[in-house]
PDB file of C-alpha atoms in Angstrom:
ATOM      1  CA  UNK A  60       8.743  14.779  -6.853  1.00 78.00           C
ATOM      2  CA  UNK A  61       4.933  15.419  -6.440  1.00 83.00           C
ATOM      3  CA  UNK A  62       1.820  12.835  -7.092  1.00 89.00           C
ATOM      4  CA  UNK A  63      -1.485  14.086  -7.644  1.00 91.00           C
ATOM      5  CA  UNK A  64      -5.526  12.124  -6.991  1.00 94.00           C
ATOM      6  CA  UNK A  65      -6.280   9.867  -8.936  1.00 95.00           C
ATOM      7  CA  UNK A  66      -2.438   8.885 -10.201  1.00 96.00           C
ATOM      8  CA  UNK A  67      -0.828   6.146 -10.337  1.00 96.00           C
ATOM      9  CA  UNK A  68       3.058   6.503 -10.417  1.00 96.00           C
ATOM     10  CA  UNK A  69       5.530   3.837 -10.473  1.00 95.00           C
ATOM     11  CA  UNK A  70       8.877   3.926  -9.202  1.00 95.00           C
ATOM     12  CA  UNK A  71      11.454   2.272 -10.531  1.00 93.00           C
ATOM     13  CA  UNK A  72      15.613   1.893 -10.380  1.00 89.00           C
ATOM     14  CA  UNK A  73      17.889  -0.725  -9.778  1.00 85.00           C
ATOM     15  CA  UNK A  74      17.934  -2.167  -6.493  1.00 84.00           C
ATOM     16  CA  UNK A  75      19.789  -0.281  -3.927  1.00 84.00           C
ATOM     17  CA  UNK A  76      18.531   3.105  -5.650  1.00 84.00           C
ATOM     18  CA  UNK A  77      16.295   4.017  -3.027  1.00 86.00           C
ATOM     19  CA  UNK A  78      13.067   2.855  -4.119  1.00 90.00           C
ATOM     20  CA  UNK A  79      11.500   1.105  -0.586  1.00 90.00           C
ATOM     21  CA  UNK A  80      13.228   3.839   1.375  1.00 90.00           C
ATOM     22  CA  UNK A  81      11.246   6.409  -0.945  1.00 90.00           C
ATOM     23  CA  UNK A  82       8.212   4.682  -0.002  1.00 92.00           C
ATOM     24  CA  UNK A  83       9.200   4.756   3.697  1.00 90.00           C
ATOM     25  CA  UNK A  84       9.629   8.738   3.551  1.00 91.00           C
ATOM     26  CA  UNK A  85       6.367   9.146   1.933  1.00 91.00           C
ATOM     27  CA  UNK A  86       4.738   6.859   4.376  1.00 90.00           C
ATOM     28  CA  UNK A  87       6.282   8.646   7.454  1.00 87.00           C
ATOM     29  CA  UNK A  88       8.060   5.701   8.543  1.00 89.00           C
ATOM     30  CA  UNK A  89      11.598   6.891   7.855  1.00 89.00           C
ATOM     31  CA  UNK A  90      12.308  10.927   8.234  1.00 88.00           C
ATOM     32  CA  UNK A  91      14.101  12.531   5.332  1.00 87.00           C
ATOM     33  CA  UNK A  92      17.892  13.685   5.928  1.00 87.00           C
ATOM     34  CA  UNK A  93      16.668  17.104   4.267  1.00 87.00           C
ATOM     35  CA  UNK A  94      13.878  18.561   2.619  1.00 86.00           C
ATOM     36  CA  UNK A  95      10.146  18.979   3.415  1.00 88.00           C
ATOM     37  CA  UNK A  96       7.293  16.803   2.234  1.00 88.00           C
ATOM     38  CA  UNK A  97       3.517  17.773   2.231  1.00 88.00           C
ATOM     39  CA  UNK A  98       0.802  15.394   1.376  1.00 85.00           C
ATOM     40  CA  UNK A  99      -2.190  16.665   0.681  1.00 82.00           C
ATOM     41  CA  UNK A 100      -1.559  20.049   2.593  1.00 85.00           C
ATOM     42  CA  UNK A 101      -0.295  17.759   5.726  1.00 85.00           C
ATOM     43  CA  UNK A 102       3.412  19.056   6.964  1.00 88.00           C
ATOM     44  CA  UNK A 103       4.993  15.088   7.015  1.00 86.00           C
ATOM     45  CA  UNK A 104       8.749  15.996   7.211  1.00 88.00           C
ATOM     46  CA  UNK A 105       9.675  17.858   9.475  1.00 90.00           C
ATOM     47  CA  UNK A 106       6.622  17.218  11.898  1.00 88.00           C
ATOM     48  CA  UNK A 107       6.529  15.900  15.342  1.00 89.00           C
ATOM     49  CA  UNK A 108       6.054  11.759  16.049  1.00 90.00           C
ATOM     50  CA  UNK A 109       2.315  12.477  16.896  1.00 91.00           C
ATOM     51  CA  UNK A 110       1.650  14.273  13.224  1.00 90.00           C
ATOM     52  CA  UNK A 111       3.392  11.081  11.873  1.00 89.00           C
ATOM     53  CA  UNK A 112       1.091   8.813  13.471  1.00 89.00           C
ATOM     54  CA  UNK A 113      -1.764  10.559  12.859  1.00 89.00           C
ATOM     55  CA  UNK A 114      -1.222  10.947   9.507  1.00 90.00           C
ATOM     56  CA  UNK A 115      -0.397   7.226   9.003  1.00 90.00           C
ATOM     57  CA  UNK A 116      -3.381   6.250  10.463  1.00 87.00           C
ATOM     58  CA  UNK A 117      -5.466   8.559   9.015  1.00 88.00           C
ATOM     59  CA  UNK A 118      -4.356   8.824   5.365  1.00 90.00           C
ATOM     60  CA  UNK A 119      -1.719   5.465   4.333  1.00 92.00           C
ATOM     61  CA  UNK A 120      -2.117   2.132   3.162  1.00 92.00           C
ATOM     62  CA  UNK A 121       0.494   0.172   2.638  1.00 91.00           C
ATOM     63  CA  UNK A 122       1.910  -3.088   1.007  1.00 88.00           C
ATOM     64  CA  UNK A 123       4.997  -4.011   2.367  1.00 82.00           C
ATOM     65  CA  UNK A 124       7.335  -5.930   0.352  1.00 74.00           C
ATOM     66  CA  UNK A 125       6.921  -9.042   3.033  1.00 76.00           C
ATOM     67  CA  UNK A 126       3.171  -8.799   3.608  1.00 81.00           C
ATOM     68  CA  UNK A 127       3.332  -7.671   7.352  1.00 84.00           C
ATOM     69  CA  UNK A 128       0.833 -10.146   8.337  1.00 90.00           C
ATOM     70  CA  UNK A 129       0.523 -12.550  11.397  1.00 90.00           C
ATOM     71  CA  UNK A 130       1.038 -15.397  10.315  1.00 91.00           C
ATOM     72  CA  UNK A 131      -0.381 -17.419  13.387  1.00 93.00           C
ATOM     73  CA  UNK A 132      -3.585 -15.219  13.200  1.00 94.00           C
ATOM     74  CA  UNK A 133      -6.880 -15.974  10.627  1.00 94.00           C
ATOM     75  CA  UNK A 134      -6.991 -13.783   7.561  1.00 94.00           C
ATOM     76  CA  UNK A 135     -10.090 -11.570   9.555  1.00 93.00           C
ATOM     77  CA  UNK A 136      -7.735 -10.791  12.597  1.00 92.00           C
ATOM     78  CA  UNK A 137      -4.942  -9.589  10.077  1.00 92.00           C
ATOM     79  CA  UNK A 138      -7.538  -7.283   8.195  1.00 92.00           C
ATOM     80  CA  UNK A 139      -9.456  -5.655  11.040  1.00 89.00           C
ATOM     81  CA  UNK A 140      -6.746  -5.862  14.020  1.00 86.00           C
ATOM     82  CA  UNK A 141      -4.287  -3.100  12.596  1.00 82.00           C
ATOM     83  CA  UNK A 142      -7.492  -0.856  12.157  1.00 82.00           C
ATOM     84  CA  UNK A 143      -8.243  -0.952  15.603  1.00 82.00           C
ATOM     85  CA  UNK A 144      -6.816   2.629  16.363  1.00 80.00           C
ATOM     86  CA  UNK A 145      -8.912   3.812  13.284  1.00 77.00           C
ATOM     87  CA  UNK A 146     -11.689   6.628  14.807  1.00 77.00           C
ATOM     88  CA  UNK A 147     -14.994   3.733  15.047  1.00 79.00           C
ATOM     89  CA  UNK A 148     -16.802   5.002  12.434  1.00 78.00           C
ATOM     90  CA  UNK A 149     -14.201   4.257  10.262  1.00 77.00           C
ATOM     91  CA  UNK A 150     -13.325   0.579  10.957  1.00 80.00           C
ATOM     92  CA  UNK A 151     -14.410  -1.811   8.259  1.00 79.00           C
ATOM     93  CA  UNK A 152     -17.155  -3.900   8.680  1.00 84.00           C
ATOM     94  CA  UNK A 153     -17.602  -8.067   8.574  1.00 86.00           C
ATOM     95  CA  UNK A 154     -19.536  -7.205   5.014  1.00 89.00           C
ATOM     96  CA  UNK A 155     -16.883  -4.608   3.606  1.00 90.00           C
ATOM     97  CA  UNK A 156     -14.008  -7.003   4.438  1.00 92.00           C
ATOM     98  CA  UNK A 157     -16.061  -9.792   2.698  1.00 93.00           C
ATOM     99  CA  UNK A 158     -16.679  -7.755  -0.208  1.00 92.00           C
ATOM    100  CA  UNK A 159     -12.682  -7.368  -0.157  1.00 92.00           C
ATOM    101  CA  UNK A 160     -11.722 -10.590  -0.206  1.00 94.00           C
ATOM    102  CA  UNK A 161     -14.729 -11.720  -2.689  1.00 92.00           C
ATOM    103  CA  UNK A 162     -12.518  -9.298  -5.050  1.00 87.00           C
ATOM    104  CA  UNK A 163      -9.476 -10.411  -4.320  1.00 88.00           C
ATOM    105  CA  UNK A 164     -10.492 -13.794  -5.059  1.00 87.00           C
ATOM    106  CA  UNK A 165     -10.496 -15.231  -1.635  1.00 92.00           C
ATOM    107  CA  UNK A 166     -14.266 -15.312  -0.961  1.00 94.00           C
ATOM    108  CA  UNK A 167     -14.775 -17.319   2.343  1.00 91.00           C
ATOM    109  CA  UNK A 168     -11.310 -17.549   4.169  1.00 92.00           C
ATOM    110  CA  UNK A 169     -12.045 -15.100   6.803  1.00 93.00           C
ATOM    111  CA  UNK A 170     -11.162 -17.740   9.052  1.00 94.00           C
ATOM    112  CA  UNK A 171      -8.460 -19.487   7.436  1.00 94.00           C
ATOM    113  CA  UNK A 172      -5.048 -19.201   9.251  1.00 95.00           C
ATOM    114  CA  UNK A 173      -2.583 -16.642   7.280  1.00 94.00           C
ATOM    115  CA  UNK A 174       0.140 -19.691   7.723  1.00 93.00           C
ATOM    116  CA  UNK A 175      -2.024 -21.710   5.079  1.00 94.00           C
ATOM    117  CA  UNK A 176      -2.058 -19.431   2.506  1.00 92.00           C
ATOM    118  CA  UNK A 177       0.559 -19.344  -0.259  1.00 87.00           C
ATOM    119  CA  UNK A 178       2.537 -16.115  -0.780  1.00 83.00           C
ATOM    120  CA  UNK A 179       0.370 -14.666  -3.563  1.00 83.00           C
ATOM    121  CA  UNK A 180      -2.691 -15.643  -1.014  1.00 88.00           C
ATOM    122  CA  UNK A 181      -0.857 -13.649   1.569  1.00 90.00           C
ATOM    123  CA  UNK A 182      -0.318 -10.602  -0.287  1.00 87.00           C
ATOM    124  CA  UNK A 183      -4.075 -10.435  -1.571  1.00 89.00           C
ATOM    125  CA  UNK A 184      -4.924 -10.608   2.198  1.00 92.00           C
ATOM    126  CA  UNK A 185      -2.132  -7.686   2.458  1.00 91.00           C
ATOM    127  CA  UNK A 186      -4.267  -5.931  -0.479  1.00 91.00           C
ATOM    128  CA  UNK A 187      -7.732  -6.789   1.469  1.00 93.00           C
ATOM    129  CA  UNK A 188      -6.674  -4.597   4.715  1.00 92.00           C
ATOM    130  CA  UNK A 189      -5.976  -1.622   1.952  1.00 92.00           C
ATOM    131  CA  UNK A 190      -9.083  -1.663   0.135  1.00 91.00           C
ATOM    132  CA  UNK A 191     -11.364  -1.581   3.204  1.00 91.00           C
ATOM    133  CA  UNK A 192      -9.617   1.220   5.147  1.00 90.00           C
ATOM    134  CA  UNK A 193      -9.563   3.253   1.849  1.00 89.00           C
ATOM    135  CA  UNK A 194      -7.059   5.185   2.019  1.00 92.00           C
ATOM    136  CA  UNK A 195      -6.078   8.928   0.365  1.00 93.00           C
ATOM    137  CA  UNK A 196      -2.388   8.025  -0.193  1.00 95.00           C
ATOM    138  CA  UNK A 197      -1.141   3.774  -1.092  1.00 95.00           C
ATOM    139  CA  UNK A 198       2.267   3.094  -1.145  1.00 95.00           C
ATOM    140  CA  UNK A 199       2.954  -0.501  -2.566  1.00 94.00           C
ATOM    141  CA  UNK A 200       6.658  -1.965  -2.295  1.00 92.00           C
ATOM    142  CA  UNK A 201       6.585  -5.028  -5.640  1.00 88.00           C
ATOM    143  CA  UNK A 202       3.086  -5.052  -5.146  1.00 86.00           C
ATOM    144  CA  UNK A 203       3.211  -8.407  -8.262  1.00 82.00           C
ATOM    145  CA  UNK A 204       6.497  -9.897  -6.800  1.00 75.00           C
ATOM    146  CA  UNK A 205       4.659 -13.031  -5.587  1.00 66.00           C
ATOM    147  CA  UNK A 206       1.867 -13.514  -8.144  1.00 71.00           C
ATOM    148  CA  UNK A 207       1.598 -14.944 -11.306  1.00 75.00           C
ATOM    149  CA  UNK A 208       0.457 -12.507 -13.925  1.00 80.00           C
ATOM    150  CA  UNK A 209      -3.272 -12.885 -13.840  1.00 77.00           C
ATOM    151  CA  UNK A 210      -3.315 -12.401 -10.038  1.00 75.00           C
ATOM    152  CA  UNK A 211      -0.536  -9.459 -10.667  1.00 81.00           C
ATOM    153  CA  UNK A 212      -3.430  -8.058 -12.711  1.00 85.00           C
ATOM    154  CA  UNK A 213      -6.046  -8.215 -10.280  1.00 84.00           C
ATOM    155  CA  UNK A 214      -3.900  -6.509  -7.475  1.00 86.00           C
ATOM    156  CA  UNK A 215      -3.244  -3.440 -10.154  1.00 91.00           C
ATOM    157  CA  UNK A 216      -6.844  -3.511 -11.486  1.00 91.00           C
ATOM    158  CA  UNK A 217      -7.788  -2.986  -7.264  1.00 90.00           C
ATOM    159  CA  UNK A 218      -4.928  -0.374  -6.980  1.00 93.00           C
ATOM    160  CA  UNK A 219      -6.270   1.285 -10.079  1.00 95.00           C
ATOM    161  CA  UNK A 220     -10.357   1.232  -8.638  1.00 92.00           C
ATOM    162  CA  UNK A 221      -8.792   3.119  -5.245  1.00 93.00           C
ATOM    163  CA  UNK A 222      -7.346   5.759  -7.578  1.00 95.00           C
ATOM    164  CA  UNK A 223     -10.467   6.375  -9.519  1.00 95.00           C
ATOM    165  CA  UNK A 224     -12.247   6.957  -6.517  1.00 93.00           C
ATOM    166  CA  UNK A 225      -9.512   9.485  -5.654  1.00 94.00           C
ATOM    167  CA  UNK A 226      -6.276   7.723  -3.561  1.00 95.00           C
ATOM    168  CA  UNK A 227      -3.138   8.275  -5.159  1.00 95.00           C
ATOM    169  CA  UNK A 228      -0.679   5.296  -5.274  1.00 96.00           C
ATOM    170  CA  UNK A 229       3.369   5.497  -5.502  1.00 96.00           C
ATOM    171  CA  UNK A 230       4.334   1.855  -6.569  1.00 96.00           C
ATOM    172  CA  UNK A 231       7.851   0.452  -6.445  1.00 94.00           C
ATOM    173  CA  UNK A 232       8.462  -1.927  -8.700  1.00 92.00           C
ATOM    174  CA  UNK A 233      10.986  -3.539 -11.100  1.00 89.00           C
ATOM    175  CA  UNK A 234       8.171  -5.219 -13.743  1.00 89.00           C
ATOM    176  CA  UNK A 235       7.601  -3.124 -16.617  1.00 90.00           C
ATOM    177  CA  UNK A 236       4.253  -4.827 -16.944  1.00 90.00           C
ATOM    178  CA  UNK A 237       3.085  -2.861 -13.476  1.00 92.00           C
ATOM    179  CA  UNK A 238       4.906   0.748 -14.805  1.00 92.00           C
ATOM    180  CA  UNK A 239       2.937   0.423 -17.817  1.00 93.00           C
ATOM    181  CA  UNK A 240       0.133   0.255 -15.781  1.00 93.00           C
ATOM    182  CA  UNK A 241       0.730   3.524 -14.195  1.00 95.00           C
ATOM    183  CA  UNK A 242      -0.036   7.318 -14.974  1.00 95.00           C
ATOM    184  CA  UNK A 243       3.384   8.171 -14.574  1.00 93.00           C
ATOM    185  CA  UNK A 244       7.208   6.531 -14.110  1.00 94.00           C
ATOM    186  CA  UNK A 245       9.767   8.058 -11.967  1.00 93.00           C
ATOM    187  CA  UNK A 246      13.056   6.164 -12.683  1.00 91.00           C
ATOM    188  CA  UNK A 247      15.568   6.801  -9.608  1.00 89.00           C
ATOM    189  CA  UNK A 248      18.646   5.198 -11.579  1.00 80.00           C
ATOM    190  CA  UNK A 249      17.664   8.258 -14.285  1.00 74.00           C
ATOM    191  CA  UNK A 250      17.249  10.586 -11.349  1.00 60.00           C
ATOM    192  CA  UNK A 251      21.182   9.104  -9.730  1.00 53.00           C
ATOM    193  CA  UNK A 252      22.722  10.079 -12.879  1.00 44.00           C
ATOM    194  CA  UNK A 253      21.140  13.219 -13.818  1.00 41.00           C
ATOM    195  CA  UNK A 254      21.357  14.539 -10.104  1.00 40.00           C
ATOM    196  CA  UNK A 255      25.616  13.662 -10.501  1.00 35.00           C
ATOM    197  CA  UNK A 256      26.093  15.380 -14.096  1.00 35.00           C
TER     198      UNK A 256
END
């Protein structure tokens, strides 16, 4: 499998087909039994811990299936705290994480406890920490799962504006609405099969 800039692929399959633990390989947070993977002329797999780290910090966003937020902390601490171990000049600013949420459709609720929020709130939030670190390479796990389709569209219409400006995203998902958003589809339950025959 490769992914280029500026592409959107989806990734689809029936559950239990490997789809999240794709996403975890290409995000560095599971090694691969076999096989290499490069990303953007980084050795991921095999590389040491430290490489993995780096390049997580450095280069991934991602939106986890559950959100991954705090739930007792505001919506600003859950944005800015896990870019703490970004290199300064890199961490977002009070105005950039504004801007964020202003697009997201959450203008004002720095403050507001995560607990509050309802699950499409929550995963906007989730959305918010990837737009301001800007990432080269987003991995999304059901991205839409908790939204209704008009805030579905506005998390694929951000996903899409990170890609123009040059990020590649890998998107798991089972709504045919998102793949036919995308560049690309890479069906694992096609992939099962074929691999077998």
């Amino acid at each position: 499998m490769s992914a280029e800039p500026r592409e959107m692929v989806a990734i689809m399959g029936p559950s239990g087909s490997g789809k999240t633990t794709l996403l975890n390989c290409l995000g560095a947070l599971t090694r691969p039994t076999s096989g290499a993977l490069t990303i953007g002329g980084i050795s991921v797999h095999p590389a040491s811990a430290a490489v993995r780290r780096k390049f997580r910090r450095d280069h991934v966003g991602y939106l986890f299936q559950n959100f991954a937020l705090v739930e007792s902390e505001s919506v600003e601490r859950n944005i800015v705290d896990p870019l703490r171990i970004m290199p300064r000049k890199r961490r977002p600013s009070t105005s950039d994480i504004s801007r964020a949420l202003g697009e997201l459709g959450l203008p004002g609720r720095e403050k507001d406890k995560v607990c509050r929020l309802s699950g499409g709130e929550q995963q906007r939030v989730a959305l918010a920490a990837v737009l301001v670190k800007r990432p080269s390479l987003i991995l999304a796990d059901e991205p839409t799962g908790s939204l209704d389709s008009a805030n579905g569209h506005v998390i694929i219409e951000s996903i899409r504006r990170l890609t123009d400006q040059g990020a590649c995203a890998v998107i798991a998902t089972h709504d045919r609405d998102v793949a036919d958003c995308c560049d690309r589809v890479v069906d694992l339950g096609q992939f099962a099969v074929s691999a077998r025959t």
